Amino acid sequence: CNIVESDHRIAVGLNDNQVKILDARQIRADNSISLAHNAAVKALSWHPKDRHILATGAGKLDKMIRIWDTNSGVCIASID
């Protein structure tokens, strides 16, 4: 599991191929955004200026880096 923090948001990369985005001001199970990969999430990094943009990378079964808009939960770019 990998964890990165940005302002009030916490991103957690999980071995079940998911990234959970939590609002640290109100952490509840029903208050998270799920982002999916096809392998365990191994790397996470928030954009240094656009604090709602998150880059995630998964293991060898996925081999993708995805860029997410965490406000909408949409993958806005991917790199193979």
PDB file of N, CA and C in Angstrom:
ATOM      1  N   CYS A   1       0.851  -1.171   0.000  1.00  0.00           N
ATOM      2  CA  CYS A   1       0.000   0.000   0.000  1.00  0.00           C
ATOM      3  C   CYS A   1       0.895   1.232   0.000  1.00  0.00           C
ATOM      4  N   ASN A   2       0.566   2.207  -0.845  1.00  0.00           N
ATOM      5  CA  ASN A   2       1.265   3.480  -0.913  1.00  0.00           C
ATOM      6  C   ASN A   2       0.296   4.578  -0.513  1.00  0.00           C
ATOM      7  N   ILE A   3       0.807   5.599   0.173  1.00  0.00           N
ATOM      8  CA  ILE A   3      -0.037   6.702   0.628  1.00  0.00           C
ATOM      9  C   ILE A   3       0.651   8.019   0.300  1.00  0.00           C
ATOM     10  N   VAL A   4      -0.084   8.955  -0.318  1.00  0.00           N
ATOM     11  CA  VAL A   4       0.406  10.316  -0.526  1.00  0.00           C
ATOM     12  C   VAL A   4      -0.692  11.287  -0.128  1.00  0.00           C
ATOM     13  N   GLU A   5      -0.275  12.470   0.357  1.00  0.00           N
ATOM     14  CA  GLU A   5      -1.214  13.462   0.864  1.00  0.00           C
ATOM     15  C   GLU A   5      -1.033  14.769   0.100  1.00  0.00           C
ATOM     16  N   SER A   6      -2.130  15.463  -0.139  1.00  0.00           N
ATOM     17  CA  SER A   6      -2.111  16.768  -0.778  1.00  0.00           C
ATOM     18  C   SER A   6      -3.229  17.606  -0.182  1.00  0.00           C
ATOM     19  N   ASP A   7      -2.857  18.697   0.471  1.00  0.00           N
ATOM     20  CA  ASP A   7      -3.841  19.539   1.138  1.00  0.00           C
ATOM     21  C   ASP A   7      -4.702  18.665   2.050  1.00  0.00           C
ATOM     22  N   HIS A   8      -5.976  18.539   1.765  1.00  0.00           N
ATOM     23  CA  HIS A   8      -6.881  17.742   2.599  1.00  0.00           C
ATOM     24  C   HIS A   8      -7.199  16.377   2.002  1.00  0.00           C
ATOM     25  N   ARG A   9      -6.561  16.031   0.883  1.00  0.00           N
ATOM     26  CA  ARG A   9      -6.847  14.740   0.244  1.00  0.00           C
ATOM     27  C   ARG A   9      -5.720  13.749   0.489  1.00  0.00           C
ATOM     28  N   ILE A  10      -6.121  12.504   0.705  1.00  0.00           N
ATOM     29  CA  ILE A  10      -5.176  11.409   0.897  1.00  0.00           C
ATOM     30  C   ILE A  10      -5.443  10.373  -0.192  1.00  0.00           C
ATOM     31  N   ALA A  11      -4.401   9.993  -0.913  1.00  0.00           N
ATOM     32  CA  ALA A  11      -4.521   8.946  -1.926  1.00  0.00           C
ATOM     33  C   ALA A  11      -3.829   7.699  -1.399  1.00  0.00           C
ATOM     34  N   VAL A  12      -4.510   6.573  -1.507  1.00  0.00           N
ATOM     35  CA  VAL A  12      -3.979   5.304  -1.033  1.00  0.00           C
ATOM     36  C   VAL A  12      -3.990   4.318  -2.193  1.00  0.00           C
ATOM     37  N   GLY A  13      -2.814   3.809  -2.563  1.00  0.00           N
ATOM     38  CA  GLY A  13      -2.705   2.782  -3.600  1.00  0.00           C
ATOM     39  C   GLY A  13      -2.765   1.412  -2.961  1.00  0.00           C
ATOM     40  N   LEU A  14      -3.630   0.558  -3.469  1.00  0.00           N
ATOM     41  CA  LEU A  14      -3.897  -0.729  -2.834  1.00  0.00           C
ATOM     42  C   LEU A  14      -3.476  -1.899  -3.715  1.00  0.00           C
ATOM     43  N   ASN A  15      -3.263  -3.039  -3.087  1.00  0.00           N
ATOM     44  CA  ASN A  15      -2.895  -4.255  -3.811  1.00  0.00           C
ATOM     45  C   ASN A  15      -4.055  -4.880  -4.568  1.00  0.00           C
ATOM     46  N   ASP A  16      -5.273  -4.379  -4.367  1.00  0.00           N
ATOM     47  CA  ASP A  16      -6.432  -4.903  -5.101  1.00  0.00           C
ATOM     48  C   ASP A  16      -6.697  -4.101  -6.378  1.00  0.00           C
ATOM     49  N   ASN A  17      -5.664  -3.404  -6.884  1.00  0.00           N
ATOM     50  CA  ASN A  17      -5.702  -2.649  -8.137  1.00  0.00           C
ATOM     51  C   ASN A  17      -6.471  -1.340  -8.040  1.00  0.00           C
ATOM     52  N   GLN A  18      -6.787  -0.890  -6.859  1.00  0.00           N
ATOM     53  CA  GLN A  18      -7.573   0.316  -6.647  1.00  0.00           C
ATOM     54  C   GLN A  18      -6.728   1.433  -6.046  1.00  0.00           C
ATOM     55  N   VAL A  19      -7.148   2.664  -6.312  1.00  0.00           N
ATOM     56  CA  VAL A  19      -6.657   3.844  -5.614  1.00  0.00           C
ATOM     57  C   VAL A  19      -7.870   4.445  -4.930  1.00  0.00           C
ATOM     58  N   LYS A  20      -7.766   4.718  -3.645  1.00  0.00           N
ATOM     59  CA  LYS A  20      -8.846   5.369  -2.912  1.00  0.00           C
ATOM     60  C   LYS A  20      -8.409   6.792  -2.609  1.00  0.00           C
ATOM     61  N   ILE A  21      -9.281   7.763  -2.904  1.00  0.00           N
ATOM     62  CA  ILE A  21      -9.049   9.154  -2.577  1.00  0.00           C
ATOM     63  C   ILE A  21      -9.972   9.495  -1.418  1.00  0.00           C
ATOM     64  N   LEU A  22      -9.401   9.941  -0.316  1.00  0.00           N
ATOM     65  CA  LEU A  22     -10.181  10.254   0.876  1.00  0.00           C
ATOM     66  C   LEU A  22     -10.033  11.727   1.223  1.00  0.00           C
ATOM     67  N   ASP A  23     -11.089  12.327   1.714  1.00  0.00           N
ATOM     68  CA  ASP A  23     -11.045  13.689   2.221  1.00  0.00           C
ATOM     69  C   ASP A  23     -10.688  13.594   3.700  1.00  0.00           C
ATOM     70  N   ALA A  24      -9.519  14.088   4.073  1.00  0.00           N
ATOM     71  CA  ALA A  24      -9.041  13.956   5.453  1.00  0.00           C
ATOM     72  C   ALA A  24      -9.912  14.708   6.448  1.00  0.00           C
ATOM     73  N   ARG A  25     -10.701  15.647   5.959  1.00  0.00           N
ATOM     74  CA  ARG A  25     -11.585  16.395   6.865  1.00  0.00           C
ATOM     75  C   ARG A  25     -12.785  15.576   7.281  1.00  0.00           C
ATOM     76  N   GLN A  26     -13.132  14.578   6.504  1.00  0.00           N
ATOM     77  CA  GLN A  26     -14.289  13.739   6.825  1.00  0.00           C
ATOM     78  C   GLN A  26     -14.071  12.332   6.290  1.00  0.00           C
ATOM     79  N   ILE A  27     -13.160  11.621   6.913  1.00  0.00           N
ATOM     80  CA  ILE A  27     -12.846  10.268   6.453  1.00  0.00           C
ATOM     81  C   ILE A  27     -13.970   9.322   6.851  1.00  0.00           C
ATOM     82  N   ARG A  28     -14.604   8.785   5.810  1.00  0.00           N
ATOM     83  CA  ARG A  28     -15.657   7.785   5.970  1.00  0.00           C
ATOM     84  C   ARG A  28     -15.549   6.862   4.779  1.00  0.00           C
ATOM     85  N   ALA A  29     -15.955   5.637   4.948  1.00  0.00           N
ATOM     86  CA  ALA A  29     -15.890   4.664   3.850  1.00  0.00           C
ATOM     87  C   ALA A  29     -16.742   5.093   2.662  1.00  0.00           C
ATOM     88  N   ASP A  30     -17.854   5.776   2.907  1.00  0.00           N
ATOM     89  CA  ASP A  30     -18.733   6.177   1.809  1.00  0.00           C
ATOM     90  C   ASP A  30     -18.332   7.524   1.200  1.00  0.00           C
ATOM     91  N   ASN A  31     -17.214   8.080   1.643  1.00  0.00           N
ATOM     92  CA  ASN A  31     -16.768   9.383   1.146  1.00  0.00           C
ATOM     93  C   ASN A  31     -15.435   9.256   0.409  1.00  0.00           C
ATOM     94  N   SER A  32     -15.284   8.189  -0.367  1.00  0.00           N
ATOM     95  CA  SER A  32     -14.043   7.985  -1.098  1.00  0.00           C
ATOM     96  C   SER A  32     -14.331   7.845  -2.583  1.00  0.00           C
ATOM     97  N   ILE A  33     -13.306   8.145  -3.377  1.00  0.00           N
ATOM     98  CA  ILE A  33     -13.370   7.963  -4.822  1.00  0.00           C
ATOM     99  C   ILE A  33     -12.499   6.762  -5.151  1.00  0.00           C
ATOM    100  N   SER A  34     -12.973   5.848  -5.973  1.00  0.00           N
ATOM    101  CA  SER A  34     -12.190   4.693  -6.388  1.00  0.00           C
ATOM    102  C   SER A  34     -11.717   4.875  -7.819  1.00  0.00           C
ATOM    103  N   LEU A  35     -10.434   4.641  -8.034  1.00  0.00           N
ATOM    104  CA  LEU A  35      -9.817   4.698  -9.351  1.00  0.00           C
ATOM    105  C   LEU A  35      -9.197   3.335  -9.604  1.00  0.00           C
ATOM    106  N   ALA A  36      -9.359   2.791 -10.800  1.00  0.00           N
ATOM    107  CA  ALA A  36      -8.959   1.402 -11.035  1.00  0.00           C
ATOM    108  C   ALA A  36      -7.765   1.263 -11.971  1.00  0.00           C
ATOM    109  N   HIS A  37      -6.951   0.266 -11.682  1.00  0.00           N
ATOM    110  CA  HIS A  37      -5.877  -0.222 -12.542  1.00  0.00           C
ATOM    111  C   HIS A  37      -6.134  -1.709 -12.767  1.00  0.00           C
ATOM    112  N   ASN A  38      -5.283  -2.356 -13.536  1.00  0.00           N
ATOM    113  CA  ASN A  38      -5.400  -3.796 -13.778  1.00  0.00           C
ATOM    114  C   ASN A  38      -4.331  -4.591 -13.042  1.00  0.00           C
ATOM    115  N   ALA A  39      -3.641  -3.953 -12.107  1.00  0.00           N
ATOM    116  CA  ALA A  39      -2.646  -4.605 -11.257  1.00  0.00           C
ATOM    117  C   ALA A  39      -2.494  -3.747 -10.010  1.00  0.00           C
ATOM    118  N   ALA A  40      -1.779  -4.257  -9.035  1.00  0.00           N
ATOM    119  CA  ALA A  40      -1.574  -3.531  -7.781  1.00  0.00           C
ATOM    120  C   ALA A  40      -0.953  -2.162  -8.065  1.00  0.00           C
ATOM    121  N   VAL A  41      -1.447  -1.135  -7.390  1.00  0.00           N
ATOM    122  CA  VAL A  41      -0.949   0.227  -7.573  1.00  0.00           C
ATOM    123  C   VAL A  41       0.350   0.378  -6.792  1.00  0.00           C
ATOM    124  N   LYS A  42       1.413   0.718  -7.501  1.00  0.00           N
ATOM    125  CA  LYS A  42       2.752   0.774  -6.912  1.00  0.00           C
ATOM    126  C   LYS A  42       3.275   2.188  -6.710  1.00  0.00           C
ATOM    127  N   ALA A  43       2.719   3.180  -7.412  1.00  0.00           N
ATOM    128  CA  ALA A  43       3.236   4.540  -7.323  1.00  0.00           C
ATOM    129  C   ALA A  43       2.102   5.554  -7.393  1.00  0.00           C
ATOM    130  N   LEU A  44       2.239   6.616  -6.619  1.00  0.00           N
ATOM    131  CA  LEU A  44       1.262   7.702  -6.576  1.00  0.00           C
ATOM    132  C   LEU A  44       2.011   9.018  -6.470  1.00  0.00           C
ATOM    133  N   SER A  45       1.522  10.049  -7.158  1.00  0.00           N
ATOM    134  CA  SER A  45       2.135  11.362  -7.024  1.00  0.00           C
ATOM    135  C   SER A  45       1.125  12.446  -7.373  1.00  0.00           C
ATOM    136  N   TRP A  46       0.938  13.405  -6.469  1.00  0.00           N
ATOM    137  CA  TRP A  46       0.081  14.548  -6.733  1.00  0.00           C
ATOM    138  C   TRP A  46       0.834  15.542  -7.599  1.00  0.00           C
ATOM    139  N   HIS A  47       0.122  16.241  -8.482  1.00  0.00           N
ATOM    140  CA  HIS A  47       0.698  17.319  -9.280  1.00  0.00           C
ATOM    141  C   HIS A  47       1.119  18.432  -8.308  1.00  0.00           C
ATOM    142  N   PRO A  48       2.288  19.042  -8.508  1.00  0.00           N
ATOM    143  CA  PRO A  48       2.765  20.047  -7.547  1.00  0.00           C
ATOM    144  C   PRO A  48       1.940  21.333  -7.507  1.00  0.00           C
ATOM    145  N   LYS A  49       1.237  21.666  -8.583  1.00  0.00           N
ATOM    146  CA  LYS A  49       0.445  22.901  -8.600  1.00  0.00           C
ATOM    147  C   LYS A  49      -1.052  22.646  -8.695  1.00  0.00           C
ATOM    148  N   ASP A  50      -1.467  21.710  -9.533  1.00  0.00           N
ATOM    149  CA  ASP A  50      -2.876  21.360  -9.664  1.00  0.00           C
ATOM    150  C   ASP A  50      -3.172  20.231  -8.685  1.00  0.00           C
ATOM    151  N   ARG A  51      -3.568  20.578  -7.465  1.00  0.00           N
ATOM    152  CA  ARG A  51      -3.656  19.630  -6.359  1.00  0.00           C
ATOM    153  C   ARG A  51      -4.770  18.608  -6.504  1.00  0.00           C
ATOM    154  N   HIS A  52      -5.567  18.690  -7.541  1.00  0.00           N
ATOM    155  CA  HIS A  52      -6.607  17.672  -7.774  1.00  0.00           C
ATOM    156  C   HIS A  52      -6.177  16.672  -8.848  1.00  0.00           C
ATOM    157  N   ILE A  53      -4.964  16.824  -9.386  1.00  0.00           N
ATOM    158  CA  ILE A  53      -4.451  15.917 -10.410  1.00  0.00           C
ATOM    159  C   ILE A  53      -3.503  14.912  -9.755  1.00  0.00           C
ATOM    160  N   LEU A  54      -3.754  13.631 -10.010  1.00  0.00           N
ATOM    161  CA  LEU A  54      -2.983  12.551  -9.402  1.00  0.00           C
ATOM    162  C   LEU A  54      -2.464  11.606 -10.479  1.00  0.00           C
ATOM    163  N   ALA A  55      -1.182  11.293 -10.419  1.00  0.00           N
ATOM    164  CA  ALA A  55      -0.593  10.282 -11.310  1.00  0.00           C
ATOM    165  C   ALA A  55      -0.471   8.984 -10.524  1.00  0.00           C
ATOM    166  N   THR A  56      -0.858   7.878 -11.166  1.00  0.00           N
ATOM    167  CA  THR A  56      -0.766   6.564 -10.522  1.00  0.00           C
ATOM    168  C   THR A  56      -0.110   5.581 -11.483  1.00  0.00           C
ATOM    169  N   GLY A  57       0.643   4.660 -10.925  1.00  0.00           N
ATOM    170  CA  GLY A  57       1.285   3.622 -11.723  1.00  0.00           C
ATOM    171  C   GLY A  57       1.066   2.268 -11.086  1.00  0.00           C
ATOM    172  N   ALA A  58       0.839   1.265 -11.926  1.00  0.00           N
ATOM    173  CA  ALA A  58       0.552  -0.079 -11.427  1.00  0.00           C
ATOM    174  C   ALA A  58       1.670  -1.034 -11.812  1.00  0.00           C
ATOM    175  N   GLY A  59       1.560  -2.259 -11.335  1.00  0.00           N
ATOM    176  CA  GLY A  59       2.573  -3.286 -11.519  1.00  0.00           C
ATOM    177  C   GLY A  59       2.669  -3.842 -12.923  1.00  0.00           C
ATOM    178  N   LYS A  60       3.441  -4.911 -13.058  1.00  0.00           N
ATOM    179  CA  LYS A  60       3.806  -5.434 -14.376  1.00  0.00           C
ATOM    180  C   LYS A  60       2.641  -6.017 -15.167  1.00  0.00           C
ATOM    181  N   LEU A  61       1.545  -6.368 -14.540  1.00  0.00           N
ATOM    182  CA  LEU A  61       0.388  -6.859 -15.288  1.00  0.00           C
ATOM    183  C   LEU A  61      -0.387  -5.729 -15.948  1.00  0.00           C
ATOM    184  N   ASP A  62      -0.216  -4.514 -15.480  1.00  0.00           N
ATOM    185  CA  ASP A  62      -0.926  -3.348 -16.003  1.00  0.00           C
ATOM    186  C   ASP A  62      -0.006  -2.496 -16.889  1.00  0.00           C
ATOM    187  N   LYS A  63       1.170  -2.193 -16.393  1.00  0.00           N
ATOM    188  CA  LYS A  63       2.187  -1.412 -17.115  1.00  0.00           C
ATOM    189  C   LYS A  63       1.676  -0.065 -17.602  1.00  0.00           C
ATOM    190  N   MET A  64       0.798   0.570 -16.836  1.00  0.00           N
ATOM    191  CA  MET A  64       0.228   1.853 -17.229  1.00  0.00           C
ATOM    192  C   MET A  64       0.477   2.895 -16.147  1.00  0.00           C
ATOM    193  N   ILE A  65       0.727   4.117 -16.610  1.00  0.00           N
ATOM    194  CA  ILE A  65       0.673   5.283 -15.743  1.00  0.00           C
ATOM    195  C   ILE A  65      -0.591   6.023 -16.147  1.00  0.00           C
ATOM    196  N   ARG A  66      -1.403   6.338 -15.168  1.00  0.00           N
ATOM    197  CA  ARG A  66      -2.655   7.047 -15.450  1.00  0.00           C
ATOM    198  C   ARG A  66      -2.652   8.379 -14.720  1.00  0.00           C
ATOM    199  N   ILE A  67      -3.198   9.385 -15.382  1.00  0.00           N
ATOM    200  CA  ILE A  67      -3.338  10.712 -14.799  1.00  0.00           C
ATOM    201  C   ILE A  67      -4.828  10.938 -14.558  1.00  0.00           C
ATOM    202  N   TRP A  68      -5.179  11.261 -13.317  1.00  0.00           N
ATOM    203  CA  TRP A  68      -6.578  11.354 -12.901  1.00  0.00           C
ATOM    204  C   TRP A  68      -6.940  12.779 -12.482  1.00  0.00           C
ATOM    205  N   ASP A  69      -8.139  13.194 -12.837  1.00  0.00           N
ATOM    206  CA  ASP A  69      -8.756  14.377 -12.251  1.00  0.00           C
ATOM    207  C   ASP A  69      -9.558  13.843 -11.065  1.00  0.00           C
ATOM    208  N   THR A  70      -9.063  14.062  -9.865  1.00  0.00           N
ATOM    209  CA  THR A  70      -9.717  13.460  -8.697  1.00  0.00           C
ATOM    210  C   THR A  70     -11.002  14.179  -8.311  1.00  0.00           C
ATOM    211  N   ASN A  71     -11.255  15.357  -8.871  1.00  0.00           N
ATOM    212  CA  ASN A  71     -12.548  16.015  -8.631  1.00  0.00           C
ATOM    213  C   ASN A  71     -13.669  15.237  -9.313  1.00  0.00           C
ATOM    214  N   SER A  72     -13.383  14.733 -10.513  1.00  0.00           N
ATOM    215  CA  SER A  72     -14.415  14.019 -11.269  1.00  0.00           C
ATOM    216  C   SER A  72     -14.231  12.501 -11.253  1.00  0.00           C
ATOM    217  N   GLY A  73     -13.012  12.013 -10.915  1.00  0.00           N
ATOM    218  CA  GLY A  73     -12.732  10.585 -10.958  1.00  0.00           C
ATOM    219  C   GLY A  73     -12.425  10.081 -12.353  1.00  0.00           C
ATOM    220  N   VAL A  74     -12.193  10.986 -13.303  1.00  0.00           N
ATOM    221  CA  VAL A  74     -11.959  10.638 -14.699  1.00  0.00           C
ATOM    222  C   VAL A  74     -10.464  10.533 -14.972  1.00  0.00           C
ATOM    223  N   CYS A  75     -10.083   9.479 -15.699  1.00  0.00           N
ATOM    224  CA  CYS A  75      -8.713   9.346 -16.180  1.00  0.00           C
ATOM    225  C   CYS A  75      -8.559  10.287 -17.372  1.00  0.00           C
ATOM    226  N   ILE A  76      -7.682  11.293 -17.239  1.00  0.00           N
ATOM    227  CA  ILE A  76      -7.550  12.294 -18.293  1.00  0.00           C
ATOM    228  C   ILE A  76      -6.392  11.987 -19.241  1.00  0.00           C
ATOM    229  N   ALA A  77      -5.525  11.046 -18.856  1.00  0.00           N
ATOM    230  CA  ALA A  77      -4.432  10.632 -19.734  1.00  0.00           C
ATOM    231  C   ALA A  77      -3.884   9.300 -19.232  1.00  0.00           C
ATOM    232  N   SER A  78      -3.272   8.551 -20.154  1.00  0.00           N
ATOM    233  CA  SER A  78      -2.600   7.322 -19.748  1.00  0.00           C
ATOM    234  C   SER A  78      -1.355   7.140 -20.617  1.00  0.00           C
ATOM    235  N   ILE A  79      -0.355   6.527 -20.025  1.00  0.00           N
ATOM    236  CA  ILE A  79       0.922   6.303 -20.697  1.00  0.00           C
ATOM    237  C   ILE A  79       1.235   4.818 -20.594  1.00  0.00           C
ATOM    238  N   ASP A  80       1.483   4.194 -21.734  1.00  0.00           N
ATOM    239  CA  ASP A  80       1.780   2.764 -21.765  1.00  0.00           C
ATOM    240  C   ASP A  80       3.280   2.564 -21.681  1.00  0.00           C
TER     241      ASP A  80
END
